[in-house]
Amino acid sequence: MSQSSDLRPSTQGALRAETEPGVPGRLIALLAVASGMTVANLYYAQPLLSSLREVFHTSTAAAGWLITLTQVGYVIGMLFLVPLGDRLEKRGLVGALLAVTAVALVTAGLAPNFPVLLIASLVSGATSVVAQILVPFAASLAPDHARGRTVGRVMSGLLTGILLSRTLSSLVSDVAGWRVVYLGSAVLMAVLALALRAALPQHAPTTTVPYVHVLRSTVQLVRTHPALLRRGLYQAAMFGAFSAFWTTVSYVLTGPGFRYSPVGVGVFALVGAAGAAVAPLAGHWADRGLTRPMTGAAFVLAALAFALAGAGRHHIVLIALAAVLIDMAVQTTLILGQHTIYQLDPHARARLNSAFIATFFLGGALGSQLGSLTYHAGGWPALTVLGAALPVVALLYWLTERRKADRAPALDAA
């Protein structure tokens, strides 16, 4: 009798885990597509810079400000708009931001001069943080036992959007001109706003404190939860390596060894999209409690991938394989990191995500700039050394986490 009583709670818990409703597959697919489409707005301009420089008669350095201001806008949105996901009803917030994004993209597509294009890109970059509101939204809708897999599936759409945006932009601009890239994306944002309005359930705010206090509490979360800063730094190193690779690989592909056209470089980016397939698997690892070992394995994989890229500088197959492995490693640590931070405070997931993304996005910006400088100073071999060094540094930091975890039981026993 006592044995059956002892077994009953765990059995009931298992039954609840099996019967607890999850997020409908159709809604997960919509969230994944929406995340990918909105984050792609940050990267459409990268393959268009040479065309825009000629159209608006600007220098190479001036044209580069288009990318910089778009990224600056995204950081602003992460810091000041994403935390509103805890303060406002999420469905209405997403619709409003997408509407502003659509208007900004129309303005960019019709821009009569370069300053107007810059301002419109700044605004569209800021409001494209919709993706970072939808991911914690999905985490909030998912049951505990499937949260990692749900986030992984949504993130696979987001990461695919990042990787395919350059390809899509190159192909569309080559066929119909650069303005159609922006105007087409504006139409997509309007359609997404309507689709999400119809499909998303209402989701009440998780806090009623004033907006200023919400911003202040975002900073406080970093101090309160060491895991948030740690996972942010892990991902900053990985995203820095990712950005260094994708910023400079175009120089290799268009150089004497391969002589790819800009469209060819865009098509090469399709190879990296294969790495998005690991996102749902990473979510499964997170749900099984394998976050720590798989994080370390991803650091090792990234370092080895850069070594492969360095050894295969004259072999496109090896560079392509390295691209897939790098993307897989970066996506794995991203999914595992988000799964970790969403457990810290269910009522502050938007703010936790804001701090996490802002931290590693800064790492990505630094990696892109440092990668460009390194490549021009020492070529592809120097770049691959830099790329391998960043995950190695993260791995060394990860070892300190292992030592602290191993030391805790010993202290308890003492």
Tab-separated table of C-alpha atoms in Angstrom:
chain	number	residue	atom	x	y	z
A	1	MET	CA	0.000	0.000	0.000
A	2	SER	CA	2.731	2.392	0.953
A	3	GLN	CA	4.616	1.563	-2.214
A	4	SER	CA	1.649	2.441	-4.420
A	5	SER	CA	1.164	5.662	-2.475
A	6	ASP	CA	4.786	6.560	-3.000
A	7	LEU	CA	4.501	5.935	-6.736
A	8	ARG	CA	1.232	7.788	-7.247
A	9	PRO	CA	2.550	11.400	-7.210
A	10	SER	CA	5.209	10.699	-9.812
A	11	THR	CA	2.713	8.769	-11.951
A	12	GLN	CA	0.208	11.600	-11.780
A	13	GLY	CA	2.963	14.077	-12.629
A	14	ALA	CA	3.905	12.033	-15.682
A	15	LEU	CA	0.272	11.902	-16.783
A	16	ARG	CA	-0.015	15.666	-16.406
A	17	ALA	CA	3.134	16.117	-18.473
A	18	GLU	CA	1.677	13.929	-21.217
A	19	THR	CA	-1.814	15.436	-21.237
A	20	GLU	CA	-0.929	19.081	-20.582
A	21	PRO	CA	-1.813	20.984	-23.763
A	22	GLY	CA	1.068	22.481	-25.665
A	23	VAL	CA	1.315	25.253	-28.244
A	24	PRO	CA	-0.475	24.267	-31.490
A	25	GLY	CA	1.950	23.360	-34.258
A	26	ARG	CA	0.336	25.880	-36.600
A	27	LEU	CA	0.966	28.700	-34.125
A	28	ILE	CA	4.589	27.617	-33.590
A	29	ALA	CA	5.100	27.683	-37.359
A	30	LEU	CA	3.605	31.180	-37.586
A	31	LEU	CA	5.801	32.446	-34.748
A	32	ALA	CA	8.870	30.940	-36.414
A	33	VAL	CA	8.056	32.537	-39.784
A	34	ALA	CA	7.264	35.889	-38.167
A	35	SER	CA	10.511	35.869	-36.196
A	36	GLY	CA	12.545	35.061	-39.295
A	37	MET	CA	10.849	37.698	-41.441
A	38	THR	CA	11.227	40.504	-38.926
A	39	VAL	CA	14.856	39.859	-37.997
A	40	ALA	CA	15.722	39.643	-41.718
A	41	ASN	CA	15.093	43.400	-41.943
A	42	LEU	CA	18.438	43.910	-40.205
A	43	TYR	CA	20.417	42.193	-42.943
A	44	TYR	CA	18.738	43.060	-46.248
A	45	ALA	CA	21.020	46.062	-46.805
A	46	GLN	CA	24.323	44.213	-46.513
A	47	PRO	CA	24.506	42.948	-50.123
A	48	LEU	CA	22.997	46.227	-51.424
A	49	LEU	CA	25.712	48.602	-50.256
A	50	SER	CA	27.541	48.816	-53.580
A	51	SER	CA	24.288	49.576	-55.428
A	52	LEU	CA	23.199	52.151	-52.856
A	53	ARG	CA	26.597	53.828	-52.978
A	54	GLU	CA	26.188	54.374	-56.718
A	55	VAL	CA	22.529	55.454	-56.539
A	56	PHE	CA	23.057	58.051	-53.821
A	57	HIS	CA	26.649	58.971	-54.820
A	58	THR	CA	28.110	58.283	-51.389
A	59	SER	CA	31.488	56.951	-50.311
A	60	THR	CA	32.054	53.398	-49.129
A	61	ALA	CA	32.454	54.612	-45.542
A	62	ALA	CA	29.204	56.608	-45.710
A	63	ALA	CA	27.313	53.647	-47.157
A	64	GLY	CA	28.562	51.530	-44.264
A	65	TRP	CA	26.623	53.755	-41.872
A	66	LEU	CA	23.445	52.148	-43.183
A	67	ILE	CA	24.410	48.860	-41.528
A	68	THR	CA	25.675	50.583	-38.399
A	69	LEU	CA	22.511	52.625	-37.817
A	70	THR	CA	20.278	49.628	-38.456
A	71	GLN	CA	22.198	47.700	-35.791
A	72	VAL	CA	22.116	50.698	-33.439
A	73	GLY	CA	18.355	50.862	-33.909
A	74	TYR	CA	18.091	47.190	-32.986
A	75	VAL	CA	20.053	47.714	-29.781
A	76	ILE	CA	17.812	50.678	-28.917
A	77	GLY	CA	14.773	48.507	-29.507
A	78	MET	CA	16.211	45.729	-27.351
A	79	LEU	CA	16.823	48.106	-24.461
A	80	PHE	CA	13.678	50.241	-24.619
A	81	LEU	CA	10.980	48.295	-26.505
A	82	VAL	CA	11.439	44.601	-25.687
A	83	PRO	CA	10.970	45.150	-21.898
A	84	LEU	CA	7.479	46.437	-22.760
A	85	GLY	CA	6.628	42.802	-23.469
A	86	ASP	CA	6.238	42.381	-19.695
A	87	ARG	CA	4.399	45.676	-19.230
A	88	LEU	CA	1.851	45.661	-22.097
A	89	GLU	CA	-0.500	43.150	-23.667
A	90	LYS	CA	1.782	41.330	-26.086
A	91	ARG	CA	-0.541	40.860	-29.050
A	92	GLY	CA	-1.295	44.577	-29.256
A	93	LEU	CA	2.375	45.490	-28.790
A	94	VAL	CA	3.467	43.170	-31.608
A	95	GLY	CA	0.842	44.605	-33.972
A	96	ALA	CA	1.832	48.204	-33.219
A	97	LEU	CA	5.546	47.534	-33.740
A	98	LEU	CA	4.949	45.716	-37.032
A	99	ALA	CA	2.818	48.616	-38.273
A	100	VAL	CA	5.638	51.071	-37.533
A	101	THR	CA	8.132	48.710	-39.186
A	102	ALA	CA	6.017	48.589	-42.349
A	103	VAL	CA	5.813	52.386	-42.522
A	104	ALA	CA	9.568	52.708	-41.997
A	105	LEU	CA	10.288	50.169	-44.747
A	106	VAL	CA	7.987	51.968	-47.189
A	107	THR	CA	9.857	55.182	-46.377
A	108	ALA	CA	13.164	53.412	-47.020
A	109	GLY	CA	11.929	51.994	-50.312
A	110	LEU	CA	10.796	55.430	-51.508
A	111	ALA	CA	13.721	57.353	-49.995
A	112	PRO	CA	14.650	60.341	-52.205
A	113	ASN	CA	18.067	60.714	-50.589
A	114	PHE	CA	20.498	58.838	-48.373
A	115	PRO	CA	19.733	60.644	-45.048
A	116	VAL	CA	16.075	59.606	-45.345
A	117	LEU	CA	17.158	56.009	-45.952
A	118	LEU	CA	19.403	56.171	-42.876
A	119	ILE	CA	16.627	57.456	-40.601
A	120	ALA	CA	14.122	54.919	-41.929
A	121	SER	CA	16.639	52.107	-41.373
A	122	LEU	CA	17.235	53.269	-37.803
A	123	VAL	CA	13.500	53.114	-37.079
A	124	SER	CA	12.925	49.779	-38.830
A	125	GLY	CA	15.912	48.323	-36.960
A	126	ALA	CA	14.436	49.406	-33.637
A	127	THR	CA	10.958	48.012	-34.267
A	128	SER	CA	12.209	44.753	-35.815
A	129	VAL	CA	12.778	43.537	-32.255
A	130	VAL	CA	9.306	41.992	-32.600
A	131	ALA	CA	11.167	38.704	-32.996
A	132	GLN	CA	12.554	39.063	-29.474
A	133	ILE	CA	9.064	39.585	-28.105
A	134	LEU	CA	7.642	36.569	-29.910
A	135	VAL	CA	10.292	34.140	-28.612
A	136	PRO	CA	9.577	34.728	-24.885
A	137	PHE	CA	5.870	34.821	-25.809
A	138	ALA	CA	6.232	31.287	-27.163
A	139	ALA	CA	8.110	30.277	-24.016
A	140	SER	CA	5.259	31.597	-21.871
A	141	LEU	CA	2.639	29.690	-23.859
A	142	ALA	CA	4.527	26.374	-23.770
A	143	PRO	CA	4.185	23.845	-20.909
A	144	ASP	CA	7.297	23.330	-18.799
A	145	HIS	CA	8.140	19.899	-20.197
A	146	ALA	CA	8.162	21.178	-23.817
A	147	ARG	CA	9.438	24.738	-23.424
A	148	GLY	CA	12.895	24.016	-24.806
A	149	ARG	CA	11.537	22.328	-27.932
A	150	THR	CA	9.007	25.104	-28.525
A	151	VAL	CA	11.630	27.836	-28.213
A	152	GLY	CA	13.970	25.806	-30.415
A	153	ARG	CA	11.406	25.586	-33.212
A	154	VAL	CA	10.648	29.302	-33.096
A	155	MET	CA	14.354	30.139	-32.974
A	156	SER	CA	15.007	27.928	-35.992
A	157	GLY	CA	12.762	30.288	-37.959
A	158	LEU	CA	14.529	33.346	-36.591
A	159	LEU	CA	17.982	32.000	-37.379
A	160	THR	CA	16.910	30.880	-40.839
A	161	GLY	CA	15.704	34.431	-41.461
A	162	ILE	CA	19.131	35.791	-40.526
A	163	LEU	CA	20.926	33.363	-42.817
A	164	LEU	CA	18.598	33.653	-45.829
A	165	SER	CA	18.067	37.430	-45.725
A	166	ARG	CA	21.255	38.199	-47.645
A	167	THR	CA	20.416	35.627	-50.312
A	168	LEU	CA	16.868	36.907	-50.754
A	169	SER	CA	18.017	40.525	-50.877
A	170	SER	CA	20.681	39.738	-53.501
A	171	LEU	CA	18.275	37.848	-55.736
A	172	VAL	CA	15.394	40.343	-55.492
A	173	SER	CA	17.603	43.377	-56.066
A	174	ASP	CA	19.244	41.688	-59.042
A	175	VAL	CA	15.837	41.050	-60.651
A	176	ALA	CA	13.739	44.049	-59.595
A	177	GLY	CA	16.021	46.618	-57.940
A	178	TRP	CA	16.916	47.488	-54.376
A	179	ARG	CA	13.751	49.479	-53.652
A	180	VAL	CA	11.611	46.374	-54.137
A	181	VAL	CA	13.548	44.679	-51.314
A	182	TYR	CA	12.291	47.289	-48.837
A	183	LEU	CA	8.802	47.654	-50.304
A	184	GLY	CA	8.341	43.893	-50.444
A	185	SER	CA	9.360	43.531	-46.824
A	186	ALA	CA	6.907	46.294	-45.888
A	187	VAL	CA	4.079	44.263	-47.429
A	188	LEU	CA	5.223	41.186	-45.529
A	189	MET	CA	5.219	43.135	-42.238
A	190	ALA	CA	1.646	44.303	-42.857
A	191	VAL	CA	0.509	40.750	-43.629
A	192	LEU	CA	2.285	39.463	-40.514
A	193	ALA	CA	0.597	42.085	-38.350
A	194	LEU	CA	-2.822	40.892	-39.515
A	195	ALA	CA	-1.945	37.195	-39.225
A	196	LEU	CA	-0.527	37.520	-35.720
A	197	ARG	CA	-3.464	39.658	-34.638
A	198	ALA	CA	-5.798	36.860	-35.689
A	199	ALA	CA	-3.747	33.926	-34.387
A	200	LEU	CA	-2.135	35.057	-31.135
A	201	PRO	CA	-4.048	34.613	-27.890
A	202	GLN	CA	-4.388	37.594	-25.615
A	203	HIS	CA	-1.597	37.575	-23.057
A	204	ALA	CA	-1.966	39.813	-20.033
A	205	PRO	CA	1.009	41.866	-18.786
A	206	THR	CA	3.085	40.190	-16.105
A	207	THR	CA	3.823	43.442	-14.275
A	208	THR	CA	2.023	46.735	-13.677
A	209	VAL	CA	4.961	48.821	-12.507
A	210	PRO	CA	5.675	52.070	-14.383
A	211	TYR	CA	7.747	51.911	-17.572
A	212	VAL	CA	10.756	53.602	-15.959
A	213	HIS	CA	10.744	50.966	-13.244
A	214	VAL	CA	10.552	48.242	-15.893
A	215	LEU	CA	13.727	49.581	-17.506
A	216	ARG	CA	15.429	49.858	-14.133
A	217	SER	CA	14.428	46.332	-13.209
A	218	THR	CA	15.986	45.027	-16.436
A	219	VAL	CA	19.366	46.236	-15.207
A	220	GLN	CA	18.621	44.822	-11.770
A	221	LEU	CA	17.945	41.381	-13.280
A	222	VAL	CA	21.532	41.234	-14.522
A	223	ARG	CA	22.749	41.822	-10.976
A	224	THR	CA	20.256	39.440	-9.405
A	225	HIS	CA	20.821	36.487	-11.740
A	226	PRO	CA	24.502	35.639	-12.410
A	227	ALA	CA	23.384	33.013	-14.931
A	228	LEU	CA	21.916	35.769	-17.106
A	229	LEU	CA	25.257	37.554	-17.431
A	230	ARG	CA	27.152	34.299	-17.846
A	231	ARG	CA	24.922	33.052	-20.663
A	232	GLY	CA	25.041	36.493	-22.261
A	233	LEU	CA	28.850	36.445	-22.283
A	234	TYR	CA	28.900	32.884	-23.640
A	235	GLN	CA	26.706	33.966	-26.524
A	236	ALA	CA	28.610	37.229	-27.052
A	237	ALA	CA	31.745	35.197	-27.768
A	238	MET	CA	29.889	32.803	-30.068
A	239	PHE	CA	27.983	35.494	-31.925
A	240	GLY	CA	31.197	37.491	-32.242
A	241	ALA	CA	32.814	34.508	-33.972
A	242	PHE	CA	29.715	34.004	-36.147
A	243	SER	CA	29.705	37.669	-37.205
A	244	ALA	CA	33.440	37.675	-37.898
A	245	PHE	CA	33.021	34.690	-40.213
A	246	TRP	CA	30.029	35.960	-42.192
A	247	THR	CA	31.380	39.507	-42.443
A	248	THR	CA	34.647	38.402	-44.041
A	249	VAL	CA	33.867	35.189	-45.931
A	250	SER	CA	32.516	37.314	-48.791
A	251	TYR	CA	36.026	38.732	-49.278
A	252	VAL	CA	37.354	35.205	-49.713
A	253	LEU	CA	34.575	34.143	-52.073
A	254	THR	CA	34.862	37.230	-54.283
A	255	GLY	CA	38.671	37.137	-54.237
A	256	PRO	CA	41.131	35.563	-56.692
A	257	GLY	CA	40.595	32.028	-55.417
A	258	PHE	CA	36.857	31.789	-56.208
A	259	ARG	CA	35.707	35.031	-57.923
A	260	TYR	CA	32.065	34.641	-56.904
A	261	SER	CA	29.578	37.323	-57.905
A	262	PRO	CA	27.535	39.114	-55.191
A	263	VAL	CA	24.601	36.847	-56.051
A	264	GLY	CA	26.925	33.853	-55.727
A	265	VAL	CA	27.914	35.001	-52.256
A	266	GLY	CA	24.227	35.299	-51.396
A	267	VAL	CA	23.582	31.783	-52.626
A	268	PHE	CA	26.509	30.533	-50.506
A	269	ALA	CA	24.619	31.813	-47.464
A	270	LEU	CA	22.033	29.132	-48.184
A	271	VAL	CA	24.621	26.604	-47.019
A	272	GLY	CA	24.697	28.141	-43.571
A	273	ALA	CA	20.927	27.865	-43.308
A	274	ALA	CA	21.355	24.104	-42.967
A	275	GLY	CA	22.654	24.761	-39.465
A	276	ALA	CA	19.186	25.963	-38.419
A	277	ALA	CA	18.095	22.313	-38.329
A	278	VAL	CA	19.889	21.893	-35.006
A	279	ALA	CA	17.649	24.389	-33.177
A	280	PRO	CA	14.790	21.966	-32.313
A	281	LEU	CA	17.375	19.363	-31.309
A	282	ALA	CA	19.052	21.873	-28.996
A	283	GLY	CA	15.674	22.545	-27.417
A	284	HIS	CA	15.284	18.802	-26.828
A	285	TRP	CA	18.703	18.721	-25.134
A	286	ALA	CA	17.623	21.575	-22.892
A	287	ASP	CA	14.413	19.779	-21.896
A	288	ARG	CA	16.485	16.694	-20.987
A	289	GLY	CA	18.753	18.698	-18.668
A	290	LEU	CA	21.805	18.564	-20.938
A	291	THR	CA	22.353	22.321	-21.087
A	292	ARG	CA	25.796	22.355	-19.473
A	293	PRO	CA	27.543	19.521	-21.375
A	294	MET	CA	26.070	20.507	-24.742
A	295	THR	CA	27.175	24.104	-24.202
A	296	GLY	CA	30.761	22.945	-23.755
A	297	ALA	CA	30.480	20.664	-26.783
A	298	ALA	CA	29.239	23.588	-28.900
A	299	PHE	CA	32.284	25.681	-27.918
A	300	VAL	CA	34.591	22.864	-28.999
A	301	LEU	CA	32.683	22.384	-32.266
A	302	ALA	CA	32.931	26.090	-33.120
A	303	ALA	CA	36.685	26.163	-32.517
A	304	LEU	CA	37.194	23.059	-34.668
A	305	ALA	CA	35.015	24.538	-37.409
A	306	PHE	CA	37.250	27.595	-37.652
A	307	ALA	CA	40.300	25.346	-37.804
A	308	LEU	CA	38.613	23.527	-40.695
A	309	ALA	CA	37.861	26.859	-42.396
A	310	GLY	CA	41.512	27.863	-42.088
A	311	ALA	CA	42.774	24.580	-43.494
A	312	GLY	CA	40.295	24.708	-46.368
A	313	ARG	CA	40.817	28.294	-47.510
A	314	HIS	CA	41.215	27.092	-51.128
A	315	HIS	CA	38.460	24.445	-50.979
A	316	ILE	CA	34.877	25.664	-51.113
A	317	VAL	CA	33.489	22.388	-49.750
A	318	LEU	CA	35.542	22.714	-46.557
A	319	ILE	CA	34.569	26.365	-46.098
A	320	ALA	CA	30.918	25.444	-46.626
A	321	LEU	CA	31.177	22.606	-44.087
A	322	ALA	CA	32.794	24.989	-41.624
A	323	ALA	CA	29.922	27.458	-42.162
A	324	VAL	CA	27.339	24.795	-41.319
A	325	LEU	CA	29.226	23.685	-38.184
A	326	ILE	CA	29.704	27.268	-36.973
A	327	ASP	CA	26.012	28.005	-37.415
A	328	MET	CA	25.059	24.784	-35.630
A	329	ALA	CA	27.311	25.598	-32.673
A	330	VAL	CA	26.071	29.183	-32.369
A	331	GLN	CA	22.439	28.155	-32.576
A	332	THR	CA	22.940	25.435	-29.984
A	333	THR	CA	24.359	27.830	-27.384
A	334	LEU	CA	21.658	30.374	-28.212
A	335	ILE	CA	18.785	27.933	-27.627
A	336	LEU	CA	20.386	26.535	-24.477
A	337	GLY	CA	21.030	30.043	-23.196
A	338	GLN	CA	17.467	31.193	-23.746
A	339	HIS	CA	16.102	28.052	-22.119
A	340	THR	CA	18.281	28.821	-19.081
A	341	ILE	CA	17.310	32.465	-18.689
A	342	TYR	CA	13.578	31.834	-19.168
A	343	GLN	CA	13.689	29.642	-16.045
A	344	LEU	CA	15.055	32.468	-13.900
A	345	ASP	CA	11.842	34.489	-13.576
A	346	PRO	CA	8.630	33.535	-15.441
A	347	HIS	CA	7.241	37.034	-14.842
A	348	ALA	CA	10.182	38.837	-16.444
A	349	ARG	CA	10.943	36.812	-19.553
A	350	ALA	CA	10.789	39.779	-21.923
A	351	ARG	CA	13.204	41.760	-19.757
A	352	LEU	CA	15.507	38.773	-19.313
A	353	ASN	CA	15.519	38.290	-23.081
A	354	SER	CA	16.218	41.994	-23.578
A	355	ALA	CA	19.336	41.893	-21.397
A	356	PHE	CA	20.499	38.590	-22.896
A	357	ILE	CA	20.111	39.632	-26.535
A	358	ALA	CA	21.585	43.096	-25.981
A	359	THR	CA	24.672	41.538	-24.367
A	360	PHE	CA	25.443	39.074	-27.123
A	361	PHE	CA	24.387	41.449	-29.901
A	362	LEU	CA	27.098	43.805	-28.688
A	363	GLY	CA	29.506	40.879	-28.936
A	364	GLY	CA	28.336	40.296	-32.505
A	365	ALA	CA	28.916	43.931	-33.457
A	366	LEU	CA	32.411	43.858	-31.954
A	367	GLY	CA	33.152	40.532	-33.649
A	368	SER	CA	32.097	41.915	-37.023
A	369	GLN	CA	34.312	44.973	-36.695
A	370	LEU	CA	37.261	43.079	-35.213
A	371	GLY	CA	36.905	40.376	-37.860
A	372	SER	CA	37.084	42.931	-40.658
A	373	LEU	CA	40.181	44.563	-39.176
A	374	THR	CA	41.833	41.189	-38.602
A	375	TYR	CA	41.140	40.015	-42.132
A	376	HIS	CA	42.580	43.132	-43.714
A	377	ALA	CA	45.630	42.915	-41.453
A	378	GLY	CA	46.401	39.197	-41.717
A	379	GLY	CA	44.053	37.651	-44.258
A	380	TRP	CA	41.864	34.566	-43.885
A	381	PRO	CA	44.359	32.610	-41.707
A	382	ALA	CA	44.361	35.402	-39.108
A	383	LEU	CA	40.576	35.596	-39.222
A	384	THR	CA	40.178	31.876	-38.556
A	385	VAL	CA	42.570	32.131	-35.594
A	386	LEU	CA	40.431	34.934	-34.174
A	387	GLY	CA	37.268	32.933	-34.814
A	388	ALA	CA	38.664	29.875	-33.029
A	389	ALA	CA	39.962	31.952	-30.116
A	390	LEU	CA	36.555	33.369	-29.180
A	391	PRO	CA	34.830	30.010	-28.442
A	392	VAL	CA	38.011	28.807	-26.711
A	393	VAL	CA	37.799	31.792	-24.358
A	394	ALA	CA	34.140	30.935	-23.751
A	395	LEU	CA	35.126	27.325	-23.082
A	396	LEU	CA	37.651	28.418	-20.447
A	397	TYR	CA	34.944	30.520	-18.815
A	398	TRP	CA	32.589	27.516	-18.986
A	399	LEU	CA	35.152	25.447	-17.057
A	400	THR	CA	34.846	27.876	-14.135
A	401	GLU	CA	31.125	27.122	-14.072
A	402	ARG	CA	31.889	23.411	-13.875
A	403	ARG	CA	34.308	23.928	-10.977
A	404	LYS	CA	31.740	25.960	-9.052
A	405	ALA	CA	29.086	23.310	-9.667
A	406	ASP	CA	31.436	20.542	-8.546
A	407	ARG	CA	32.532	22.446	-5.476
A	408	ALA	CA	29.003	23.070	-4.186
A	409	PRO	CA	28.221	19.467	-3.100
A	410	ALA	CA	31.560	19.247	-1.319
A	411	LEU	CA	30.755	22.383	0.656
A	412	ASP	CA	27.320	21.008	1.532
A	413	ALA	CA	28.863	17.733	2.713
A	414	ALA	CA	31.349	19.590	4.854
